[in-house]
XYZ file of C-alpha atoms in Angstrom:
358
model
C 78.000 151.396 161.259
C 78.185 150.628 164.792
C 81.042 153.586 164.620
C 77.477 156.002 162.890
C 75.155 154.403 165.119
C 77.269 155.673 168.110
C 78.358 158.990 166.706
C 74.910 159.947 166.518
C 73.465 158.702 169.660
C 76.713 160.933 171.769
C 75.321 163.565 169.564
C 71.767 164.388 169.831
C 72.640 163.401 172.942
C 72.452 167.495 174.191
C 69.480 167.681 173.112
C 67.779 164.185 174.737
C 66.469 161.225 172.865
C 63.321 159.591 174.138
C 61.769 157.235 171.673
C 60.613 153.889 171.209
C 61.433 153.683 175.385
C 64.995 154.547 174.870
C 65.395 157.637 177.229
C 69.378 159.522 176.767
C 70.163 162.464 178.684
C 72.619 164.528 178.996
C 73.804 167.620 181.678
C 76.520 168.852 183.906
C 75.996 165.037 185.875
C 77.032 163.759 182.518
C 74.697 160.917 180.323
C 71.725 158.995 181.480
C 70.752 156.601 179.498
C 68.013 154.616 180.483
C 65.995 151.203 178.403
C 63.536 148.449 180.051
C 65.870 146.969 180.702
C 69.299 149.151 181.414
C 69.104 152.291 183.259
C 72.530 154.552 183.923
C 72.904 158.044 185.378
C 75.862 160.089 186.068
C 77.902 158.016 183.362
C 80.966 158.991 181.055
C 80.885 159.644 177.143
C 82.979 156.480 177.339
C 81.492 154.317 179.034
C 77.852 155.404 177.314
C 78.938 154.638 174.087
C 80.135 150.722 175.918
C 76.040 151.050 176.433
C 74.702 152.573 173.605
C 77.277 149.844 171.185
C 75.126 146.596 172.376
C 71.959 147.850 173.258
C 69.344 147.436 170.289
C 67.330 150.282 170.948
C 70.204 152.277 170.406
C 70.417 150.244 167.040
C 66.270 150.701 166.304
C 66.005 155.261 166.866
C 69.473 155.424 164.862
C 67.546 153.210 162.166
C 64.108 154.916 162.395
C 66.373 158.781 162.197
C 68.943 158.350 160.090
C 67.366 155.564 157.665
C 64.332 154.929 157.556
C 62.983 158.005 155.282
C 61.480 160.240 156.908
C 58.792 161.494 155.004
C 55.693 161.346 157.155
C 53.726 158.838 155.318
C 56.480 156.449 153.543
C 58.397 156.813 157.919
C 54.576 155.145 159.284
C 54.297 152.974 156.902
C 57.853 150.568 158.125
C 56.311 150.831 160.921
C 53.368 150.431 160.375
C 54.325 147.229 159.482
C 56.520 146.174 162.131
C 53.373 146.872 164.091
C 55.611 149.239 165.659
C 53.472 150.490 167.665
C 51.604 147.509 169.539
C 55.325 146.330 169.676
C 58.096 147.394 171.837
C 61.352 146.645 170.431
C 62.293 143.866 171.816
C 59.159 142.245 170.558
C 59.636 143.736 167.273
C 63.818 142.393 166.777
C 62.737 139.020 168.308
C 59.642 138.729 165.074
C 62.577 140.260 162.668
C 65.368 138.184 163.424
C 62.420 135.356 161.798
C 60.294 138.451 159.544
C 57.488 139.711 159.685
C 55.141 139.710 156.894
C 51.688 142.040 155.683
C 50.447 142.326 152.692
C 49.543 145.388 150.650
C 46.765 144.994 148.168
C 48.295 141.981 146.218
C 51.921 142.746 147.543
C 53.276 140.263 150.010
C 55.321 142.532 152.234
C 58.443 141.055 153.884
C 60.974 142.770 156.854
C 64.420 141.121 158.125
C 67.019 141.618 160.209
C 70.757 140.832 160.608
C 73.622 141.703 162.035
C 70.748 144.815 163.280
C 70.395 145.610 159.371
C 67.125 145.889 157.857
C 65.848 143.626 153.857
C 62.481 144.098 153.104
C 61.575 142.007 150.368
C 58.406 142.727 147.950
C 55.926 139.515 145.759
C 52.421 138.598 144.549
C 50.710 137.110 147.901
C 50.012 134.066 145.209
C 53.802 133.431 145.846
C 54.591 134.597 149.350
C 56.118 130.043 149.546
C 56.998 130.333 146.646
C 60.891 129.605 146.434
C 62.762 132.807 145.413
C 64.840 131.032 142.955
C 61.586 130.239 141.005
C 60.805 134.455 140.310
C 62.210 136.358 138.403
C 63.748 138.802 140.810
C 64.813 142.171 140.313
C 66.622 145.486 142.778
C 65.718 148.446 140.592
C 61.997 149.756 142.206
C 61.280 151.297 139.115
C 61.212 148.003 137.392
C 56.959 147.184 138.950
C 56.158 149.876 136.719
C 56.821 147.302 133.964
C 54.945 144.489 135.490
C 52.311 146.574 136.853
C 51.463 147.727 133.014
C 49.906 143.526 131.798
C 48.456 140.487 134.182
C 49.387 137.815 133.048
C 47.638 136.673 130.164
C 49.283 139.834 128.893
C 46.621 141.893 129.037
C 47.008 144.983 129.872
C 46.402 146.921 133.629
C 44.651 149.999 132.942
C 43.504 149.620 136.529
C 46.691 149.814 138.558
C 44.540 148.958 141.833
C 42.983 145.966 139.829
C 43.197 142.640 141.299
C 45.200 141.315 138.229
C 48.442 141.827 139.266
C 51.689 139.453 137.249
C 52.797 136.925 139.681
C 55.957 135.510 139.002
C 58.645 137.522 139.859
C 60.464 139.158 143.544
C 61.637 142.294 145.435
C 64.658 139.133 147.848
C 66.519 142.981 149.190
C 65.054 146.787 149.151
C 66.599 148.847 152.075
C 64.097 151.222 153.354
C 63.618 154.333 150.683
C 63.589 151.344 147.329
C 60.986 149.313 149.290
C 58.198 152.106 150.001
C 59.312 153.388 146.891
C 58.855 150.389 144.727
C 55.548 148.963 147.477
C 54.391 153.110 145.418
C 55.230 151.876 142.222
C 52.548 149.108 141.638
C 49.843 150.675 144.020
C 51.127 154.732 142.498
C 49.297 157.752 145.899
C 48.129 154.454 148.563
C 50.361 154.437 151.014
C 50.002 158.505 150.661
C 46.471 158.490 151.488
C 46.101 155.410 153.819
C 47.933 158.033 155.974
C 46.444 160.739 155.422
C 43.022 158.705 156.126
C 45.339 157.730 159.275
C 46.185 161.635 160.568
C 41.676 162.681 159.848
C 43.979 164.925 157.094
C 42.241 162.977 153.817
C 40.020 165.156 151.113
C 37.291 163.639 149.032
C 35.602 164.258 146.456
C 32.364 162.968 146.085
C 30.629 161.667 143.187
C 28.313 165.204 142.173
C 31.997 167.498 142.759
C 34.122 165.180 140.447
C 31.205 164.756 138.150
C 30.425 168.808 138.255
C 34.423 169.676 137.049
C 33.958 167.253 133.955
C 35.198 168.735 130.946
C 35.279 168.313 126.849
C 34.285 165.368 125.960
C 33.500 162.934 130.039
C 31.153 166.738 130.244
C 28.120 164.529 128.734
C 28.129 162.944 131.696
C 27.009 165.792 133.769
C 23.765 165.181 132.261
C 23.194 161.635 133.848
C 21.943 163.439 137.619
C 18.655 164.564 136.639
C 17.648 165.133 139.805
C 15.478 161.921 139.568
C 17.967 160.718 142.798
C 21.599 159.003 142.945
C 20.529 155.138 142.312
C 22.934 155.609 138.912
C 25.757 155.645 141.084
C 24.886 152.818 142.506
C 24.856 150.809 140.173
C 28.193 152.659 139.542
C 30.490 152.182 142.449
C 28.532 148.463 142.461
C 30.150 147.565 139.487
C 33.515 149.609 139.520
C 34.266 149.768 142.969
C 33.486 146.200 144.464
C 36.613 144.692 145.968
C 36.404 141.469 142.888
C 36.969 144.917 140.717
C 39.728 147.449 142.418
C 41.821 147.448 146.105
C 40.880 150.147 147.577
C 38.336 150.606 149.420
C 35.472 152.789 148.407
C 35.124 156.256 150.317
C 33.644 158.517 148.628
C 29.796 159.359 148.551
C 27.550 161.176 146.341
C 27.664 164.087 147.314
C 28.764 165.457 151.422
C 25.696 164.368 152.055
C 24.598 161.489 150.490
C 25.996 158.656 151.099
C 25.647 155.315 148.448
C 23.769 152.764 149.313
C 26.211 149.670 148.302
C 29.763 148.558 150.067
C 32.971 150.331 150.034
C 35.216 147.826 149.762
C 37.144 146.536 152.068
C 40.969 147.351 151.381
C 44.136 148.795 153.144
C 44.288 151.883 151.765
C 41.261 154.336 150.842
C 40.128 155.531 147.785
C 39.342 158.973 147.818
C 37.861 160.145 144.575
C 36.213 158.427 141.879
C 38.470 157.228 138.858
C 39.359 157.879 135.129
C 38.489 154.746 134.712
C 35.027 155.298 136.310
C 34.109 158.020 135.091
C 35.498 156.963 131.327
C 32.582 154.024 132.354
C 29.601 157.328 133.296
C 30.510 158.518 130.554
C 29.520 155.311 128.617
C 26.444 154.714 130.454
C 24.933 158.635 129.993
C 24.803 157.518 126.759
C 22.905 154.374 127.016
C 20.797 155.369 129.654
C 19.785 158.442 127.646
C 17.685 155.770 125.445
C 14.054 155.579 125.007
C 12.950 152.670 126.800
C 11.762 150.153 123.918
C 9.846 146.159 124.462
C 10.539 143.613 122.705
C 8.827 140.305 123.934
C 11.491 137.220 123.461
C 10.285 132.851 124.396
C 12.566 131.500 126.348
C 12.088 128.154 127.770
C 13.145 129.040 132.024
C 16.372 127.077 131.422
C 17.560 129.382 129.137
C 16.371 132.693 130.386
C 18.515 131.312 133.382
C 21.436 130.273 131.385
C 21.132 134.457 130.671
C 21.874 135.687 133.557
C 24.773 133.154 134.523
C 26.384 134.240 131.126
C 25.356 137.905 132.571
C 26.848 136.433 136.099
C 29.719 134.332 135.059
C 30.772 138.076 132.006
C 30.968 140.115 135.168
C 32.893 138.263 137.124
C 35.703 137.792 135.319
C 34.351 133.565 135.862
C 34.306 132.678 131.637
C 37.451 132.235 131.051
C 37.100 129.944 134.330
C 35.237 127.389 132.851
C 36.212 124.402 131.041
C 34.646 122.854 127.570
C 34.192 119.902 129.766
C 31.602 122.084 132.064
C 28.943 121.758 130.046
C 26.131 121.477 132.794
C 27.777 125.709 133.269
C 25.373 127.993 131.966
C 28.264 130.395 130.795
C 29.781 126.825 128.992
C 31.209 127.907 125.389
C 28.985 125.357 123.765
C 26.080 125.532 126.047
C 26.162 128.808 125.009
C 26.216 128.799 120.813
C 24.204 126.390 120.987
C 21.994 128.838 122.538
C 23.216 131.474 120.267
C 22.497 128.832 116.927
C 18.822 128.338 118.139
C 17.955 132.114 118.985
C 20.082 134.442 116.694
C 19.052 135.122 113.231
C 21.302 134.848 110.088
C 21.709 138.773 111.099
C 22.635 138.249 114.833
C 19.074 139.134 116.501
C 18.529 138.008 119.165
C 15.118 136.436 118.642
C 14.850 137.050 115.115
C 13.772 140.236 116.427
C 15.822 144.276 115.202
C 16.903 146.553 117.432
C 15.072 150.156 117.581
C 17.087 153.034 117.441
């Protein structure tokens, strides 16, 4: 590669180079070569080659213009990883020698520099400190699609940006292009949308517009908006778009003029429209919310009321499986819940013996 990056510099010099504090030009008086620590004017090609071969700025320029993906969003993503807009080349190369790391959703990303070459790696952020030999190693970016299909318990993950990515794997040695392809396989379109947002070009489709274009079995969602406010959309966003449920940061609102009242999350990458999972849930909630309210009367002790609240919270927050059998003081404990069912349900499964009226 040594010959390649120097040859490329010499070939490009007549057009002028100005990148990351490297300035190279060629005119009738010879070559000009400038970095923060070097300043040569009127040198010949042989001297230029000697100076260039010794400069990390030249290797850096060659990487970003000949090795790194040239697609704008991928190029910007790699620059972000190195904090290239804030660190100069010397700072970055010192940091790269030890490795620069960042997180992207549940991914732990890192890049290191050895013999002038960058090597990228990806693993689950929970495995950041686990030895590489203890993890299943992969080198094909498309393997990420299979890894992303299931959680640690083998359950299917319908939402790829849910915080349930399985652990125990690593992509230890990736090229720049393979690296971004792997990230995109784990979290499709997140890099592209992140870049669009940075450039002020993120096209957001709000709830109202998304609902209006639904057809077929999902067309029923249109009937949920009855001109009586948007509280129901707040409920949807709170249920589906919280950081505990999705790693994207919700940017869509009720409509262009009306923001929702619930927080959109703190994810690094934006969500530009209600996803298919949100619309599928909304279809079911539309039907449920269309039912006529009924009044039911049950007798509960104060502790039983609190226990029902604990059970709903535990299920909603995905914590039910974490409550051990011995945690008998937890309201959502399995034995306490079974006791409540034995006491309050009749043989037909009706709470308090009260049948559900349709």
